[in-house]
XYZ file of C-alpha atoms in Angstrom:
561
model
C 59.913 145.238 172.904
C 63.322 144.852 171.231
C 63.657 144.518 167.683
C 65.482 141.173 167.569
C 65.370 140.437 163.936
C 66.764 143.757 162.632
C 69.246 143.599 165.563
C 70.987 140.495 164.408
C 70.808 141.701 160.977
C 73.195 144.631 162.281
C 74.753 142.627 164.921
C 75.732 139.206 163.411
C 78.950 140.288 162.825
C 79.797 140.493 166.364
C 79.836 136.769 166.328
C 83.105 134.878 165.550
C 85.383 136.428 163.446
C 87.891 134.401 161.629
C 91.566 135.938 160.336
C 92.723 132.850 158.821
C 96.167 132.654 159.992
C 95.972 134.871 163.061
C 95.934 133.786 166.674
C 93.120 131.327 167.997
C 91.927 134.149 170.041
C 90.942 136.343 167.245
C 89.091 133.557 166.155
C 86.774 132.410 168.970
C 86.287 135.899 170.494
C 83.723 138.600 169.577
C 85.297 141.544 167.828
C 83.668 144.183 169.609
C 83.977 142.771 173.365
C 87.455 141.718 173.566
C 89.304 141.843 169.953
C 89.144 145.557 169.060
C 92.530 146.438 170.486
C 94.276 143.339 168.911
C 92.928 143.895 165.455
C 92.915 147.945 165.407
C 96.530 147.497 167.112
C 97.819 150.883 168.190
C 101.335 149.556 167.387
C 100.844 147.921 164.133
C 102.100 150.647 161.860
C 101.482 148.099 158.731
C 97.981 147.716 159.880
C 97.752 144.207 159.074
C 95.120 143.138 161.239
C 93.201 146.398 160.031
C 93.489 145.860 156.553
C 92.089 141.793 156.986
C 89.570 143.285 158.915
C 88.583 145.766 155.930
C 89.617 142.778 153.380
C 86.347 141.023 155.013
C 84.390 143.687 154.361
C 84.638 143.119 150.582
C 82.871 139.684 150.988
C 79.436 141.454 151.394
C 79.762 142.721 147.621
C 76.970 141.598 145.643
C 77.755 138.807 143.189
C 76.562 137.897 139.689
C 76.070 134.725 138.014
C 74.414 131.746 139.276
C 73.700 133.000 142.562
C 70.062 133.062 143.199
C 69.166 129.650 144.197
C 71.774 128.359 141.792
C 70.433 130.482 138.577
C 71.003 133.826 137.028
C 68.891 136.557 138.514
C 67.871 137.372 134.574
C 66.197 133.924 134.364
C 63.616 135.953 136.838
C 62.828 138.321 133.716
C 62.025 137.671 130.005
C 65.844 136.845 128.683
C 65.746 133.345 130.097
C 64.632 130.458 132.448
C 66.056 128.363 134.848
C 66.930 124.731 133.505
C 65.959 123.140 136.571
C 62.740 120.979 136.434
C 61.634 121.994 139.977
C 60.285 125.146 140.972
C 63.327 127.144 141.773
C 63.671 130.452 143.583
C 64.314 132.275 140.175
C 61.104 130.807 138.875
C 59.075 132.424 142.055
C 60.358 135.853 140.730
C 59.339 135.237 137.494
C 55.766 133.894 138.525
C 55.433 136.312 141.448
C 54.735 133.423 143.818
C 56.751 134.635 146.662
C 55.646 136.301 149.817
C 57.201 138.897 152.255
C 58.118 136.254 153.848
C 60.029 134.156 150.874
C 61.372 136.874 148.776
C 64.119 134.838 146.618
C 66.726 137.333 146.553
C 66.449 138.719 150.037
C 69.823 140.010 150.794
C 68.886 142.295 153.814
C 70.639 140.548 156.753
C 73.801 140.511 154.161
C 73.866 143.922 153.369
C 73.523 145.473 156.728
C 76.182 142.693 158.107
C 78.386 144.670 155.740
C 77.307 148.248 156.768
C 77.938 147.336 160.281
C 81.403 145.879 159.432
C 82.200 149.104 157.522
C 81.195 151.182 160.196
C 83.431 149.219 163.148
C 85.985 149.969 160.628
C 85.405 153.438 159.843
C 85.032 153.963 163.738
C 88.419 152.160 164.876
C 91.028 152.685 161.775
C 91.762 155.881 163.405
C 93.660 154.045 166.330
C 96.005 152.338 163.836
C 99.271 154.266 163.159
C 99.488 153.369 159.733
C 102.449 154.515 157.530
C 102.175 154.779 153.880
C 100.639 156.916 151.299
C 99.943 156.744 147.617
C 101.922 158.130 144.866
C 99.717 161.247 144.911
C 100.647 161.619 148.656
C 97.175 160.565 150.005
C 97.701 158.783 153.361
C 97.053 155.595 153.565
C 94.905 155.454 156.526
C 92.307 158.076 154.512
C 92.468 155.681 151.457
C 91.190 152.644 153.425
C 88.604 154.708 155.609
C 87.212 155.905 151.721
C 87.022 152.380 150.750
C 85.173 151.174 153.585
C 82.751 154.315 152.666
C 82.498 152.923 149.388
C 81.524 149.335 150.098
C 78.815 151.073 152.670
C 77.541 153.071 149.977
C 77.423 150.202 147.762
C 75.668 147.959 150.285
C 72.910 150.899 150.908
C 72.271 151.258 146.889
C 71.673 147.530 146.766
C 69.004 147.617 149.281
C 67.528 150.777 147.910
C 66.963 149.285 144.240
C 65.460 146.456 145.945
C 62.850 148.088 148.448
C 62.892 151.777 148.239
C 64.108 153.790 151.336
C 65.736 151.695 154.293
C 66.959 152.662 157.290
C 70.357 154.793 157.546
C 72.624 154.280 160.114
C 75.277 156.943 159.784
C 78.410 155.980 161.543
C 76.757 154.181 164.153
C 78.092 150.730 165.879
C 75.163 149.573 167.618
C 75.638 147.064 170.635
C 73.927 144.454 171.916
C 72.036 146.447 174.604
C 70.768 149.216 172.190
C 67.267 149.855 171.404
C 67.448 149.797 167.314
C 63.970 149.630 166.389
C 64.877 152.239 163.702
C 62.549 153.622 160.808
C 62.722 153.865 157.502
C 64.761 156.915 156.031
C 62.912 158.014 152.829
C 63.852 157.297 149.553
C 65.285 160.850 148.919
C 67.194 160.895 151.885
C 68.870 157.917 150.806
C 69.681 158.991 147.461
C 71.130 162.120 149.098
C 73.118 160.229 151.691
C 74.536 157.931 148.823
C 75.662 160.684 146.533
C 77.115 162.716 149.536
C 79.253 159.796 150.531
C 80.595 159.180 146.956
C 81.624 163.099 146.396
C 83.484 162.698 149.885
C 85.495 159.873 149.376
C 85.963 159.971 145.616
C 89.569 161.903 145.696
C 90.595 159.929 148.900
C 90.586 157.021 146.699
C 93.024 154.949 144.199
C 93.369 156.815 141.102
C 94.542 153.796 138.860
C 91.991 151.521 138.497
C 94.447 149.345 136.481
C 96.960 148.958 139.365
C 96.890 144.884 139.379
C 98.409 144.484 142.994
C 95.331 146.388 144.213
C 92.898 145.297 141.925
C 89.528 144.693 143.023
C 90.033 147.808 145.351
C 87.545 150.887 144.494
C 88.642 153.943 142.689
C 87.781 157.355 142.146
C 86.067 155.554 138.855
C 83.949 153.334 140.788
C 82.609 156.134 143.317
C 81.505 158.031 140.355
C 80.065 155.128 138.635
C 78.164 154.131 141.923
C 76.591 157.687 141.533
C 76.030 157.279 138.152
C 73.748 154.340 138.516
C 72.137 156.106 141.669
C 71.229 158.788 139.690
C 69.756 157.219 136.486
C 67.667 155.059 138.766
C 66.593 158.054 140.985
C 65.712 159.896 137.352
C 63.864 156.661 136.464
C 59.995 156.811 136.134
C 59.374 154.298 139.170
C 60.914 156.860 141.230
C 60.596 160.050 139.480
C 56.763 160.817 138.268
C 55.490 157.313 138.560
C 55.614 156.675 142.511
C 53.917 153.225 142.859
C 52.237 154.590 146.349
C 51.748 158.568 145.448
C 53.106 160.362 148.219
C 54.941 157.451 149.917
C 58.506 158.681 150.812
C 59.583 155.416 150.879
C 58.985 154.202 147.456
C 59.968 157.168 145.263
C 59.873 161.304 144.722
C 56.122 162.835 145.271
C 56.487 164.761 141.894
C 58.670 164.498 138.926
C 61.414 166.653 138.458
C 63.597 166.849 135.129
C 66.780 168.030 136.745
C 67.002 164.295 137.930
C 67.773 163.484 134.641
C 70.321 166.436 134.264
C 72.304 165.011 137.507
C 72.369 161.868 136.046
C 73.653 162.885 132.715
C 76.262 164.942 134.835
C 77.622 161.971 136.942
C 77.612 159.615 133.919
C 79.577 162.430 132.086
C 82.128 162.464 135.141
C 83.424 159.008 134.389
C 83.369 159.365 130.912
C 85.738 162.575 131.198
C 87.949 160.536 133.107
C 89.428 159.384 129.942
C 90.490 156.064 131.732
C 88.322 153.510 129.961
C 87.525 152.183 126.700
C 85.236 149.911 125.026
C 87.019 146.477 124.729
C 87.284 145.379 120.646
C 85.953 142.141 121.423
C 82.878 142.010 123.200
C 83.227 138.373 124.850
C 86.493 139.465 126.105
C 85.251 141.724 128.524
C 83.830 139.015 130.823
C 87.236 136.953 130.335
C 90.306 139.329 130.676
C 90.924 142.295 133.301
C 90.913 145.079 130.496
C 90.151 148.812 130.394
C 86.519 148.720 130.281
C 86.024 147.217 133.520
C 85.723 150.094 136.421
C 85.276 147.837 139.307
C 84.902 144.182 140.227
C 84.476 141.842 142.930
C 87.092 139.148 142.515
C 86.280 135.846 141.546
C 89.120 134.170 140.598
C 90.213 131.987 137.754
C 87.842 128.557 137.279
C 85.544 126.985 135.089
C 82.450 127.989 137.133
C 80.546 129.631 134.885
C 81.346 126.793 131.923
C 80.209 123.614 134.386
C 77.209 125.505 135.646
C 75.777 126.506 132.253
C 77.423 124.486 129.254
C 75.459 122.355 127.067
C 74.933 119.243 128.849
C 75.925 116.640 125.878
C 79.917 117.316 126.193
C 82.221 114.646 128.099
C 84.521 117.462 128.928
C 83.405 119.427 132.336
C 80.411 119.076 133.821
C 77.869 120.907 132.031
C 74.940 121.359 133.804
C 72.926 123.545 131.499
C 71.316 125.398 134.282
C 70.448 128.762 131.866
C 67.531 128.721 129.187
C 67.812 131.944 127.166
C 64.177 132.449 125.805
C 63.227 133.168 121.997
C 62.335 136.508 123.126
C 65.894 137.339 124.192
C 67.286 135.798 120.731
C 64.801 137.736 118.785
C 65.821 140.830 120.449
C 69.401 140.722 118.546
C 69.077 141.989 115.274
C 70.903 141.730 112.380
C 74.570 142.607 111.349
C 73.584 145.139 109.405
C 71.864 147.115 112.302
C 68.327 146.463 111.418
C 65.986 144.568 113.542
C 64.778 141.170 112.403
C 61.559 142.230 111.825
C 62.520 145.172 109.262
C 61.770 143.792 105.900
C 65.248 144.894 104.676
C 67.154 143.338 107.419
C 67.220 139.970 105.033
C 66.368 137.769 108.336
C 65.313 134.130 107.195
C 63.483 132.465 109.285
C 64.786 129.093 108.031
C 68.317 130.105 108.549
C 67.444 132.321 111.702
C 71.055 132.317 113.353
C 72.948 133.735 110.102
C 74.558 137.404 110.115
C 73.264 138.611 113.379
C 74.586 141.001 115.763
C 77.797 139.560 116.963
C 76.651 140.181 120.789
C 74.193 137.200 120.171
C 76.941 134.870 119.075
C 78.963 135.989 122.603
C 75.685 135.374 124.336
C 73.697 132.219 123.120
C 74.278 128.562 122.182
C 71.941 127.689 119.531
C 71.534 124.651 117.599
C 74.498 124.575 115.431
C 77.077 126.491 117.340
C 80.466 125.352 117.643
C 81.577 124.267 120.887
C 84.390 121.837 122.561
C 85.011 120.879 118.772
C 81.514 119.662 117.697
C 78.239 121.633 116.988
C 75.994 122.274 119.657
C 72.441 120.111 119.260
C 69.627 121.348 120.927
C 67.128 119.664 118.122
C 65.140 117.329 119.743
C 66.860 114.205 120.454
C 69.940 115.723 120.051
C 73.168 115.499 122.378
C 72.225 118.653 124.408
C 68.664 118.180 124.063
C 67.993 114.107 124.704
C 64.844 114.551 126.581
C 63.684 112.451 129.676
C 64.274 113.648 133.317
C 68.094 115.052 133.019
C 68.402 118.747 133.484
C 68.412 120.304 129.745
C 67.377 123.463 128.114
C 63.762 124.540 128.201
C 63.996 126.817 125.165
C 66.515 125.197 122.727
C 69.152 127.667 123.634
C 72.106 127.723 126.485
C 73.544 130.723 127.887
C 76.979 131.458 126.137
C 78.063 134.727 127.787
C 81.192 134.687 130.157
C 82.669 131.733 129.006
C 85.899 131.517 127.506
C 86.911 130.583 124.132
C 86.480 126.645 124.091
C 85.172 126.627 120.347
C 87.853 124.450 119.060
C 89.146 122.927 122.200
C 88.628 119.474 123.902
C 88.393 120.677 127.731
C 87.843 123.369 129.725
C 90.741 125.531 131.386
C 90.621 128.458 133.864
C 89.099 131.759 133.065
C 88.895 134.869 134.817
C 85.416 134.909 136.206
C 85.025 138.104 138.172
C 82.102 139.587 139.339
C 82.235 142.724 137.290
C 80.219 145.152 139.140
C 80.749 148.627 136.827
C 82.058 148.786 133.525
C 82.253 151.293 130.739
C 79.489 150.305 128.362
C 77.026 150.952 131.104
C 78.170 154.443 131.689
C 77.899 155.401 127.738
C 74.448 153.586 127.707
C 73.359 155.568 130.852
C 74.724 158.879 129.641
C 73.069 158.441 126.459
C 69.646 157.530 128.230
C 69.525 160.281 130.887
C 70.698 163.007 127.792
C 67.845 161.602 125.715
C 65.325 161.838 128.457
C 66.604 165.715 129.577
C 66.376 166.892 125.724
C 63.307 167.354 123.497
C 65.214 165.121 120.692
C 68.561 163.601 120.740
C 71.474 165.275 119.803
C 74.869 164.294 118.731
C 75.712 163.473 122.227
C 73.384 160.791 122.577
C 74.063 159.197 118.721
C 77.594 159.232 119.778
C 77.167 157.157 123.039
C 74.820 154.883 121.273
C 76.538 154.474 118.142
C 80.122 153.644 119.907
C 78.207 150.924 121.655
C 76.866 149.459 118.359
C 80.272 149.981 116.229
C 81.722 147.691 118.972
C 79.392 145.036 118.115
C 80.332 144.834 114.689
C 77.340 146.131 113.319
C 77.800 147.672 109.592
C 76.544 150.127 109.447
C 76.405 150.953 113.157
C 74.998 154.254 112.627
C 71.304 155.231 113.759
C 68.988 156.977 111.198
C 69.247 160.292 111.862
C 66.132 162.216 113.114
C 65.014 160.212 115.436
C 62.261 161.283 118.256
C 62.682 161.189 121.706
C 60.570 158.204 121.980
C 62.178 156.434 119.127
C 65.778 156.778 120.761
C 64.386 156.026 124.042
C 63.248 152.481 122.341
C 66.855 152.075 120.980
C 68.754 152.723 124.293
C 66.311 149.820 125.819
C 67.130 147.507 123.454
C 70.970 148.475 123.205
C 70.820 147.742 127.242
C 69.082 144.804 127.096
C 71.716 143.213 124.687
C 74.828 144.941 125.899
C 74.039 144.105 129.805
C 72.226 141.046 129.641
C 72.902 138.674 132.348
C 74.725 141.281 134.258
C 71.460 141.813 136.675
C 70.278 145.150 134.708
C 67.142 143.503 132.960
C 65.476 142.804 136.303
C 65.664 146.170 137.576
C 65.829 148.151 134.203
C 62.166 146.875 133.440
C 60.785 147.899 136.422
C 62.568 151.374 137.030
C 61.368 152.241 133.793
C 57.691 151.258 134.819
C 57.298 148.596 131.605
C 57.192 145.320 133.949
C 53.515 145.255 133.834
C 53.433 144.421 129.973
C 57.231 143.032 129.711
C 57.148 140.614 132.450
C 53.133 139.575 132.002
C 53.545 137.368 129.127
C 54.121 133.899 127.565
C 57.600 133.134 127.220
C 58.794 130.814 124.575
C 61.179 128.032 123.044
C 62.116 127.394 119.890
C 61.584 123.349 119.295
C 63.598 121.788 116.654
C 62.972 118.822 114.356
C 65.532 117.155 112.542
C 64.392 115.817 109.140
C 65.572 114.518 105.906
C 64.796 117.574 104.119
C 66.006 119.973 106.884
C 64.883 121.335 110.522
C 61.566 122.524 111.352
C 61.405 125.048 113.833
C 58.511 125.672 116.167
C 57.617 128.327 118.443
C 55.945 126.651 121.754
C 55.546 128.621 125.143
C 57.134 127.268 128.102
C 56.341 130.042 130.894
C 53.611 132.431 131.572
C 55.018 135.231 133.622
C 52.863 136.795 136.329
C 53.738 140.399 137.497
C 51.413 142.652 139.660
C 52.051 146.509 140.949
C 53.313 145.785 144.266
C 56.290 143.652 142.741
C 58.179 146.686 141.372
C 59.740 147.117 145.057
C 60.910 143.886 146.965
C 58.802 143.613 150.205
C 60.846 144.489 153.431
C 61.364 141.103 154.726
C 58.634 139.895 156.994
C 60.759 139.529 160.184
C 61.750 143.053 160.017
C 58.327 144.361 160.266
C 56.510 142.113 162.423
C 59.050 142.877 165.415
C 59.765 146.439 164.574
C 56.564 148.837 164.905
C 58.822 151.335 163.252
C 59.388 149.585 160.177
C 56.594 150.206 157.287
C 56.184 147.596 154.668
C 55.955 148.519 151.047
C 52.968 148.968 149.360
C 50.825 145.725 148.676
C 52.787 143.277 150.712
């Protein structure tokens, strides 16, 4: 029996493909059947149609923001809740109430469509007599083919981090009459394949990541950043030594190897050694300006989408749907401006005035009661303008998401802000380097300290230096906390806690709100549990979509599903 659903995952791009201003026959005829000669025109030295085809491959790149049923993926972690009063898709992730047939972040079909489209491009671009080259002499045709291979590698990584080993198609472009009941490749084979692709294409890609006319196209740095993230995952406990299913080759390696941490460290160092990137002086500017911290982004344009979706609800300016409610747990993970955790008796933390003198990243990430926005203080006390009660969607925790928004503290209206989907940035590379090096060594050395302290220094911590003589385990906890604060709502927490094999603790707990009452003598704050997360071991990996398994006898399901 043919495997119909997996076939459609791979072949859906054979359906109608629109070229915008191209001829109508290109808009209505399946590409492989009648339009390949037109798309990959043997007389088109400018490669106009081929470039449009390649550009369409970028459409399948992952996005960030309110993308999981209208919510941030991080609202499925201990960092936030969806403010939506109904049982949302992302709440199902937090509660573990999904099945193999209803996984809320199922992008299997989308990524395989992207893989197939990239393969079509790779197979056919040599037919185009494309002229031109980069300043370093690299032929443009080679650059475009490398871009398609990077996109394909990116799609495979996104599948791998969700599901473990997945079917690798190579350069094969399957046709409608092909039998494509394909088995999964092992986790190890997938890692080796993606690493090899990154290595083979890195010197064929563009070099300058700040070339604005080509902004959004992958560079050598993007290929190295993808390899760095992949190898960090591969070295982590979930896949390296604590495989959820022992000897199952799809769910990880069969045995631990410290060498994998060395590979991850080296990969991150390769990006650092390019000396192209730096930490942007102001943390919040990273997300609203195109700057030298960004390594690779999917273009999102200039708009007010983040503000409209997530801004506090009581303002007349903008839409302000208040969709994201950061938790008290997330707020408490931010220490003080003096670099100490709020639990440290020397930190100077005041429970009666909890938002004073905190880590600057807190102010750039969270709206709290009293924070300035659109020329007035945010009011998240009970009955306040931004927490009025009733049936209207509003914060469930006393907090709203601030990160990714423009500088509208003293404005009266929103204006367009850059909201690209940042897929790789330099701060992540430094954190990955520190983590991998710390895990490889017996105890952290100056290299580990320097990488983490540079992140803390940019955050404005004084002193930013860490105590000398930290043990490997102590530094590990520092690194984990810094990743949580620095990379919040960038779709890392959901997977970091899993790859660290800590989800059965971190994602199996009550999440809390700060309920605030205003009285004549001041504010009264009470922590109140608002959601009990649930995590089971099988949730370390997402299920293979039910339709893929039920109709393909060679497609093995992940453990527990």
